[in-house]
PDB file of C-alpha atoms and ligand atoms in Angstrom:
ATOM      1  CA  MET A   1      80.369  13.271  29.908  1.00 97.00           C
ATOM      2  CA  LYS A   2      76.825  12.029  30.424  1.00 98.00           C
ATOM      3  CA  ILE A   3      75.677   9.538  33.068  1.00 98.00           C
ATOM      4  CA  THR A   4      72.117   8.190  32.943  1.00 99.00           C
ATOM      5  CA  ILE A   5      70.885   6.359  36.031  1.00 99.00           C
ATOM      6  CA  LEU A   6      67.902   3.999  35.754  1.00 99.00           C
ATOM      7  CA  THR A   7      66.202   3.340  39.093  1.00 98.00           C
ATOM      8  CA  LEU A   8      62.877   2.795  40.847  1.00 98.00           C
ATOM      9  CA  PHE A   9      64.083   5.174  43.592  1.00 98.00           C
ATOM     10  CA  PRO A  10      65.216   8.446  41.955  1.00 98.00           C
ATOM     11  CA  GLU A  11      65.050  10.341  45.254  1.00 98.00           C
ATOM     12  CA  MET A  12      67.964   8.289  46.579  1.00 98.00           C
ATOM     13  CA  PHE A  13      70.249  10.299  44.273  1.00 98.00           C
ATOM     14  CA  ALA A  14      69.920  13.612  46.138  1.00 98.00           C
ATOM     15  CA  PRO A  15      73.579  13.375  47.332  1.00 97.00           C
ATOM     16  CA  LEU A  16      74.768  13.893  43.743  1.00 97.00           C
ATOM     17  CA  LYS A  17      73.549  17.503  44.025  1.00 96.00           C
ATOM     18  CA  GLU A  18      76.054  18.274  46.820  1.00 97.00           C
ATOM     19  CA  SER A  19      79.694  19.321  46.982  1.00 96.00           C
ATOM     20  CA  ILE A  20      82.118  18.661  44.120  1.00 95.00           C
ATOM     21  CA  LEU A  21      79.690  16.555  42.058  1.00 96.00           C
ATOM     22  CA  GLY A  22      76.926  19.108  42.517  1.00 96.00           C
ATOM     23  CA  ARG A  23      79.211  21.865  41.235  1.00 96.00           C
ATOM     24  CA  ALA A  24      80.325  19.707  38.274  1.00 96.00           C
ATOM     25  CA  VAL A  25      76.687  19.238  37.272  1.00 96.00           C
ATOM     26  CA  GLU A  26      75.813  22.902  37.918  1.00 97.00           C
ATOM     27  CA  SER A  27      78.687  24.083  35.685  1.00 96.00           C
ATOM     28  CA  GLY A  28      77.730  21.695  32.869  1.00 97.00           C
ATOM     29  CA  LYS A  29      80.955  19.660  32.959  1.00 97.00           C
ATOM     30  CA  LEU A  30      78.955  16.596  33.904  1.00 97.00           C
ATOM     31  CA  ASN A  31      75.403  15.707  32.868  1.00 98.00           C
ATOM     32  CA  ILE A  32      73.676  13.354  35.316  1.00 98.00           C
ATOM     33  CA  SER A  33      70.168  12.236  34.374  1.00 98.00           C
ATOM     34  CA  VAL A  34      68.192  10.195  36.908  1.00 98.00           C
ATOM     35  CA  VAL A  35      65.348   8.326  35.197  1.00 99.00           C
ATOM     36  CA  ASN A  36      62.475   6.576  36.989  1.00 98.00           C
ATOM     37  CA  ILE A  37      61.953   3.117  35.474  1.00 98.00           C
ATOM     38  CA  ARG A  38      58.318   3.266  36.660  1.00 98.00           C
ATOM     39  CA  ASP A  39      57.612   5.987  34.060  1.00 98.00           C
ATOM     40  CA  TYR A  40      58.100   3.305  31.354  1.00 98.00           C
ATOM     41  CA  ALA A  41      55.731   0.682  32.803  1.00 98.00           C
ATOM     42  CA  GLN A  42      52.926   0.023  30.332  1.00 98.00           C
ATOM     43  CA  ASN A  43      50.504  -1.748  32.684  1.00 98.00           C
ATOM     44  CA  LYS A  44      47.585   0.053  34.312  1.00 96.00           C
ATOM     45  CA  HIS A  45      49.070   0.572  37.770  1.00 98.00           C
ATOM     46  CA  GLN A  46      52.653   1.083  36.565  1.00 98.00           C
ATOM     47  CA  LYS A  47      53.654  -2.081  38.413  1.00 98.00           C
ATOM     48  CA  CYS A  48      57.384  -2.866  38.048  1.00 98.00           C
ATOM     49  CA  ASP A  49      57.859  -6.035  40.104  1.00 98.00           C
ATOM     50  CA  ASP A  50      56.323  -9.500  40.143  1.00 98.00           C
ATOM     51  CA  TYR A  51      56.714 -12.894  41.838  1.00 98.00           C
ATOM     52  CA  PRO A  52      59.714 -15.034  40.832  1.00 98.00           C
ATOM     53  CA  PHE A  53      59.044 -17.990  38.510  1.00 98.00           C
ATOM     54  CA  GLY A  54      59.960 -21.137  40.418  1.00 98.00           C
ATOM     55  CA  GLY A  55      58.878 -19.621  43.704  1.00 98.00           C
ATOM     56  CA  GLY A  56      60.850 -18.211  46.584  1.00 97.00           C
ATOM     57  CA  ALA A  57      60.897 -15.067  48.650  1.00 97.00           C
ATOM     58  CA  GLY A  58      60.738 -11.490  47.415  1.00 98.00           C
ATOM     59  CA  MET A  59      59.956  -9.820  44.114  1.00 98.00           C
ATOM     60  CA  VAL A  60      61.752  -9.568  40.780  1.00 98.00           C
ATOM     61  CA  MET A  61      61.830  -6.440  38.605  1.00 98.00           C
ATOM     62  CA  MET A  62      59.760  -7.024  35.452  1.00 98.00           C
ATOM     63  CA  PRO A  63      61.519  -6.916  32.079  1.00 98.00           C
ATOM     64  CA  GLN A  64      59.123  -4.607  30.203  1.00 98.00           C
ATOM     65  CA  PRO A  65      59.591  -1.376  32.214  1.00 98.00           C
ATOM     66  CA  VAL A  66      63.376  -1.835  32.432  1.00 99.00           C
ATOM     67  CA  GLY A  67      63.774  -2.759  28.738  1.00 99.00           C
ATOM     68  CA  SER A  68      61.628   0.169  27.607  1.00 99.00           C
ATOM     69  CA  ALA A  69      63.595   2.564  29.853  1.00 99.00           C
ATOM     70  CA  ILE A  70      66.928   1.384  28.410  1.00 99.00           C
ATOM     71  CA  GLU A  71      65.649   1.683  24.827  1.00 99.00           C
ATOM     72  CA  ALA A  72      64.359   5.199  25.578  1.00 99.00           C
ATOM     73  CA  VAL A  73      67.601   6.561  27.058  1.00 99.00           C
ATOM     74  CA  ASP A  74      70.030   4.773  24.687  1.00 99.00           C
ATOM     75  CA  PRO A  75      68.096   3.908  21.490  1.00 98.00           C
ATOM     76  CA  ASP A  76      71.172   3.249  19.321  1.00 98.00           C
ATOM     77  CA  HIS A  77      73.235   1.532  22.010  1.00 98.00           C
ATOM     78  CA  THR A  78      75.991   4.137  21.900  1.00 98.00           C
ATOM     79  CA  ALA A  79      76.312   4.176  25.709  1.00 98.00           C
ATOM     80  CA  ARG A  80      78.217   1.758  27.935  1.00 98.00           C
ATOM     81  CA  ARG A  81      75.424  -0.049  29.774  1.00 99.00           C
ATOM     82  CA  ILE A  82      76.383  -1.194  33.267  1.00 99.00           C
ATOM     83  CA  TYR A  83      74.376  -3.253  35.777  1.00 99.00           C
ATOM     84  CA  LEU A  84      75.469  -2.880  39.410  1.00 98.00           C
ATOM     85  CA  SER A  85      75.405  -6.257  41.151  1.00 98.00           C
ATOM     86  CA  PRO A  86      77.485  -8.427  43.487  1.00 98.00           C
ATOM     87  CA  LYS A  87      77.976 -10.843  40.552  1.00 98.00           C
ATOM     88  CA  GLY A  88      80.050  -8.285  38.635  1.00 98.00           C
ATOM     89  CA  ALA A  89      83.794  -7.797  38.433  1.00 98.00           C
ATOM     90  CA  THR A  90      85.026  -5.815  41.446  1.00 98.00           C
ATOM     91  CA  PHE A  91      85.227  -2.081  40.782  1.00 98.00           C
ATOM     92  CA  CYS A  92      88.749  -0.628  40.854  1.00 96.00           C
ATOM     93  CA  GLN A  93      90.682   2.500  39.877  1.00 94.00           C
ATOM     94  CA  ASP A  94      91.705   0.999  36.497  1.00 95.00           C
ATOM     95  CA  LYS A  95      87.997   0.584  35.692  1.00 98.00           C
ATOM     96  CA  VAL A  96      87.451   4.259  36.626  1.00 97.00           C
ATOM     97  CA  PHE A  97      90.121   5.303  34.093  1.00 96.00           C
ATOM     98  CA  GLU A  98      88.465   3.102  31.465  1.00 98.00           C
ATOM     99  CA  LEU A  99      84.940   4.435  32.067  1.00 98.00           C
ATOM    100  CA  VAL A 100      85.963   8.098  32.079  1.00 97.00           C
ATOM    101  CA  ASN A 101      86.696   7.711  28.332  1.00 98.00           C
ATOM    102  CA  CYS A 102      83.050   6.848  27.627  1.00 98.00           C
ATOM    103  CA  GLN A 103      80.807   9.619  26.290  1.00 98.00           C
ATOM    104  CA  HIS A 104      77.720   8.140  27.921  1.00 98.00           C
ATOM    105  CA  LEU A 105      77.292   5.687  30.798  1.00 98.00           C
ATOM    106  CA  VAL A 106      73.963   4.048  31.594  1.00 99.00           C
ATOM    107  CA  LEU A 107      73.909   2.717  35.166  1.00 99.00           C
ATOM    108  CA  LEU A 108      71.076   0.263  35.828  1.00 99.00           C
ATOM    109  CA  CYS A 109      70.046  -0.179  39.464  1.00 99.00           C
ATOM    110  CA  GLY A 110      68.293  -3.350  40.601  1.00 98.00           C
ATOM    111  CA  HIS A 111      66.213  -3.640  43.763  1.00 97.00           C
ATOM    112  CA  TYR A 112      64.350  -6.420  45.658  1.00 95.00           C
ATOM    113  CA  GLU A 113      65.659  -9.819  44.441  1.00 97.00           C
ATOM    114  CA  GLY A 114      67.040  -8.319  41.233  1.00 97.00           C
ATOM    115  CA  ILE A 115      66.021  -7.844  37.591  1.00 98.00           C
ATOM    116  CA  ASP A 116      64.721 -10.506  35.184  1.00 98.00           C
ATOM    117  CA  GLN A 117      67.871 -12.157  33.767  1.00 98.00           C
ATOM    118  CA  ARG A 118      66.724 -11.592  30.161  1.00 98.00           C
ATOM    119  CA  ILE A 119      67.315  -7.843  30.619  1.00 99.00           C
ATOM    120  CA  ILE A 120      70.943  -8.496  31.584  1.00 98.00           C
ATOM    121  CA  ASP A 121      71.339 -10.914  28.645  1.00 98.00           C
ATOM    122  CA  LEU A 122      69.698  -8.615  26.074  1.00 99.00           C
ATOM    123  CA  TYR A 123      70.863  -5.150  27.036  1.00 99.00           C
ATOM    124  CA  ILE A 124      73.777  -5.037  29.512  1.00 99.00           C
ATOM    125  CA  ASP A 125      77.431  -4.686  28.432  1.00 98.00           C
ATOM    126  CA  GLU A 126      79.010  -5.249  31.802  1.00 98.00           C
ATOM    127  CA  GLU A 127      78.215  -6.056  35.456  1.00 98.00           C
ATOM    128  CA  ILE A 128      80.158  -4.241  38.154  1.00 98.00           C
ATOM    129  CA  SER A 129      80.276  -4.958  41.897  1.00 98.00           C
ATOM    130  CA  ILE A 130      81.595  -2.412  44.382  1.00 98.00           C
ATOM    131  CA  GLY A 131      82.606  -5.149  46.828  1.00 98.00           C
ATOM    132  CA  ASP A 132      81.765  -8.484  48.418  1.00 98.00           C
ATOM    133  CA  TYR A 133      78.728  -7.547  50.483  1.00 98.00           C
ATOM    134  CA  VAL A 134      75.010  -7.372  49.723  1.00 97.00           C
ATOM    135  CA  LEU A 135      73.106  -4.084  49.639  1.00 98.00           C
ATOM    136  CA  THR A 136      69.356  -3.482  49.291  1.00 98.00           C
ATOM    137  CA  GLY A 137      69.779  -2.137  45.769  1.00 98.00           C
ATOM    138  CA  GLY A 138      72.168  -0.886  43.087  1.00 98.00           C
ATOM    139  CA  GLU A 139      71.589   2.772  43.930  1.00 98.00           C
ATOM    140  CA  LEU A 140      74.522   3.255  46.338  1.00 98.00           C
ATOM    141  CA  PRO A 141      76.911   1.403  43.975  1.00 98.00           C
ATOM    142  CA  ALA A 142      75.722   3.613  41.083  1.00 98.00           C
ATOM    143  CA  MET A 143      76.571   6.680  43.165  1.00 98.00           C
ATOM    144  CA  VAL A 144      79.999   5.234  43.941  1.00 98.00           C
ATOM    145  CA  VAL A 145      80.700   4.758  40.217  1.00 98.00           C
ATOM    146  CA  CYS A 146      79.395   8.301  39.462  1.00 98.00           C
ATOM    147  CA  ASP A 147      81.562   9.855  42.148  1.00 98.00           C
ATOM    148  CA  CYS A 148      84.771   8.046  41.137  1.00 97.00           C
ATOM    149  CA  VAL A 149      84.337   8.745  37.425  1.00 97.00           C
ATOM    150  CA  ALA A 150      83.290  12.402  37.890  1.00 96.00           C
ATOM    151  CA  ARG A 151      86.611  13.253  39.604  1.00 96.00           C
ATOM    152  CA  TYR A 152      88.431  12.603  36.316  1.00 95.00           C
ATOM    153  CA  VAL A 153      86.123  14.656  34.099  1.00 94.00           C
ATOM    154  CA  GLU A 154      88.062  17.695  32.850  1.00 93.00           C
ATOM    155  CA  GLY A 155      87.843  20.599  35.283  1.00 92.00           C
ATOM    156  CA  VAL A 156      85.899  18.850  38.063  1.00 93.00           C
ATOM    157  CA  ILE A 157      88.949  18.576  40.355  1.00 92.00           C
ATOM    158  CA  SER A 158      92.136  20.658  40.158  1.00 88.00           C
ATOM    159  CA  GLN A 159      94.890  18.843  38.246  1.00 82.00           C
ATOM    160  CA  GLY A 160      97.235  19.114  41.273  1.00 81.00           C
ATOM    161  CA  SER A 161      94.893  17.166  43.530  1.00 82.00           C
ATOM    162  CA  LEU A 162      94.884  14.234  41.144  1.00 83.00           C
ATOM    163  CA  VAL A 163      98.594  13.794  40.416  1.00 74.00           C
ATOM    164  CA  ASP A 164     100.050  12.584  43.701  1.00 62.00           C
ATOM    165  CA  GLU A 165      97.079  10.724  45.147  1.00 77.00           C
ATOM    166  CA  SER A 166      96.809   7.179  46.447  1.00 57.00           C
ATOM    167  CA  PHE A 167      95.667   4.617  43.987  1.00 59.00           C
ATOM    168  CA  ALA A 168      96.683   6.558  40.898  1.00 53.00           C
ATOM    169  CA  SER A 169     100.320   6.111  41.917  1.00 80.00           C
ATOM    170  CA  GLY A 170      99.567   2.638  43.270  1.00 89.00           C
ATOM    171  CA  MET A 171     100.293   3.571  46.895  1.00 93.00           C
ATOM    172  CA  LEU A 172      98.372   4.831  49.914  1.00 94.00           C
ATOM    173  CA  GLU A 173      98.543   8.553  50.563  1.00 94.00           C
ATOM    174  CA  TYR A 174     100.829  10.225  53.111  1.00 95.00           C
ATOM    175  CA  PRO A 175      99.226  11.931  56.149  1.00 97.00           C
ATOM    176  CA  GLN A 176      97.944  15.501  55.792  1.00 97.00           C
ATOM    177  CA  TYR A 177      98.097  18.316  58.358  1.00 98.00           C
ATOM    178  CA  THR A 178      96.769  21.853  58.608  1.00 98.00           C
ATOM    179  CA  ARG A 179      96.897  24.623  61.231  1.00 98.00           C
ATOM    180  CA  PRO A 180      97.424  24.834  64.146  1.00 98.00           C
ATOM    181  CA  ALA A 181     101.013  23.533  64.284  1.00 98.00           C
ATOM    182  CA  VAL A 182     100.250  22.039  67.725  1.00 98.00           C
ATOM    183  CA  TYR A 183      96.869  20.464  68.543  1.00 98.00           C
ATOM    184  CA  LYS A 184      96.187  18.903  71.964  1.00 98.00           C
ATOM    185  CA  GLY A 185      99.931  18.579  72.481  1.00 98.00           C
ATOM    186  CA  LEU A 186     100.521  16.852  69.129  1.00 98.00           C
ATOM    187  CA  SER A 187     102.908  18.658  66.753  1.00 98.00           C
ATOM    188  CA  VAL A 188     102.867  18.631  62.964  1.00 98.00           C
ATOM    189  CA  PRO A 189     106.032  16.874  61.661  1.00 98.00           C
ATOM    190  CA  GLU A 190     108.852  19.461  61.615  1.00 98.00           C
ATOM    191  CA  VAL A 191     109.765  18.848  57.947  1.00 98.00           C
ATOM    192  CA  LEU A 192     106.370  20.193  56.784  1.00 98.00           C
ATOM    193  CA  LEU A 193     106.944  23.561  58.526  1.00 98.00           C
ATOM    194  CA  ASN A 194     110.390  24.385  57.107  1.00 96.00           C
ATOM    195  CA  GLY A 195     109.444  25.235  53.512  1.00 96.00           C
ATOM    196  CA  ASP A 196     112.003  22.841  51.967  1.00 98.00           C
ATOM    197  CA  HIS A 197     109.875  21.325  49.183  1.00 97.00           C
ATOM    198  CA  LYS A 198     112.444  18.709  48.252  1.00 97.00           C
ATOM    199  CA  LYS A 199     112.553  17.467  51.857  1.00 98.00           C
ATOM    200  CA  VAL A 200     108.733  17.553  52.004  1.00 96.00           C
ATOM    201  CA  ASP A 201     108.433  15.420  48.844  1.00 95.00           C
ATOM    202  CA  GLU A 202     110.986  12.958  50.215  1.00 96.00           C
ATOM    203  CA  TRP A 203     109.142  12.660  53.539  1.00 97.00           C
ATOM    204  CA  ARG A 204     105.802  12.154  51.856  1.00 95.00           C
ATOM    205  CA  ARG A 205     107.125   9.402  49.574  1.00 94.00           C
ATOM    206  CA  GLU A 206     108.677   7.706  52.620  1.00 96.00           C
ATOM    207  CA  GLN A 207     105.399   7.886  54.559  1.00 96.00           C
ATOM    208  CA  SER A 208     103.439   6.529  51.579  1.00 95.00           C
ATOM    209  CA  GLU A 209     105.840   3.621  51.240  1.00 96.00           C
ATOM    210  CA  LYS A 210     105.784   2.734  54.960  1.00 97.00           C
ATOM    211  CA  LEU A 211     102.004   2.888  55.128  1.00 96.00           C
ATOM    212  CA  THR A 212     101.558   0.816  51.982  1.00 96.00           C
ATOM    213  CA  LYS A 213     104.051  -1.830  53.157  1.00 97.00           C
ATOM    214  CA  ALA A 214     102.267  -2.087  56.519  1.00 98.00           C
ATOM    215  CA  ARG A 215      98.650  -2.062  55.365  1.00 98.00           C
ATOM    216  CA  ARG A 216      98.505  -2.984  51.670  1.00 97.00           C
ATOM    217  CA  PRO A 217     101.630  -4.935  50.702  1.00 97.00           C
ATOM    218  CA  ASP A 218      99.571  -6.403  47.838  1.00 96.00           C
ATOM    219  CA  LEU A 219      99.675  -2.972  46.131  1.00 93.00           C
ATOM    220  CA  LEU A 220     103.499  -2.922  46.074  1.00 92.00           C
ATOM    221  CA  LYS A 221     103.701  -6.434  44.630  1.00 87.00           C
ATOM    222  CA  GLY A 222     101.546  -5.234  41.772  1.00 72.00           C
ATOM    223  CA  GLU A 223      98.799  -7.715  42.602  1.00 69.00           C
ATOM    224  CA  GLU A 224      95.298  -6.969  41.252  1.00 55.00           C
TER     225      GLU A 224
HETATM  226  N1  LIG B 301      77.834  -5.169  46.273  1.00 58.19           N
HETATM  227  N2  LIG B 301      77.975  -4.102  44.203  1.00 58.19           N
HETATM  228  C1  LIG B 301      75.936  -4.520  44.841  1.00 58.19           C
HETATM  229  C2  LIG B 301      74.789  -4.985  45.609  1.00 58.19           C
HETATM  230  C3  LIG B 301      72.363  -5.207  45.677  1.00 58.19           C
HETATM  231  C4  LIG B 301      69.230  -6.951  44.511  1.00 58.19           C
HETATM  232  C5  LIG B 301      70.574  -6.370  42.541  1.00 58.19           C
HETATM  233  C6  LIG B 301      77.282  -4.640  45.192  1.00 58.19           C
HETATM  234  O1  LIG B 301      77.122  -3.671  43.278  1.00 58.19           O
HETATM  235  N3  LIG B 301      75.890  -3.927  43.659  1.00 58.19           N
HETATM  236  O2  LIG B 301      74.933  -5.482  46.704  1.00 58.19           O
HETATM  237  N4  LIG B 301      73.590  -4.818  45.034  1.00 58.19           N
HETATM  238  C7  LIG B 301      71.511  -6.065  44.804  1.00 58.19           C
HETATM  239  C8  LIG B 301      70.131  -6.126  45.379  1.00 58.19           C
HETATM  240  C9  LIG B 301      69.207  -6.451  43.134  1.00 58.19           C
HETATM  241  C10 LIG B 301      71.482  -5.552  43.387  1.00 58.19           C
END
């Protein structure tokens, strides 16, 4: 799977080189290409923002550099082109499962007051929001999408880790414990120490159900 990120701030994507994602890229399972929109600006000083028509505070990202960058990285429009913005549909696990089937994702990151609307109208397939709050740019949301999708790329995470986890099964995950069996006077639940896997599975399902009922009853009702 290939993910191309278009941004004015490529250095913000250093975290993608760490941990599980870093290893996925290193091993070639995942190809992440971070492209600087500024490299496609055709004006003398490689300017990428300008004042908004109609007035108002802040700057708007100019269409030419962004349009040229999109055409350069996806000339035949074979990729799914996504703009990260609070106006989009809220990101969710079902969307992750949909996107992981794409060969190529292009994630466009806005900054300042946003990108000239004609770029969204001409080039973008879909707007995605990661939640109802306003960030300084689309870079963190792009990393969120990258991280979620990468976990389902073949071989990035062990199959076992994926099967019984939270949102895949529609419930919150049971609590986890590791050694020591007693920490600051608190014991690990007895059932986890006895080696009875059937009992362990039962306990975990029970815990998941209790936690979901208490904190996210909407998940059990099959809402959203
Ligand atoms: N929330 N989900 C979000 C965001 C910031 C101005 C456009 C969000 O996805 N993006 O808050 N983005 C704005 C900043 C340009 C993106």
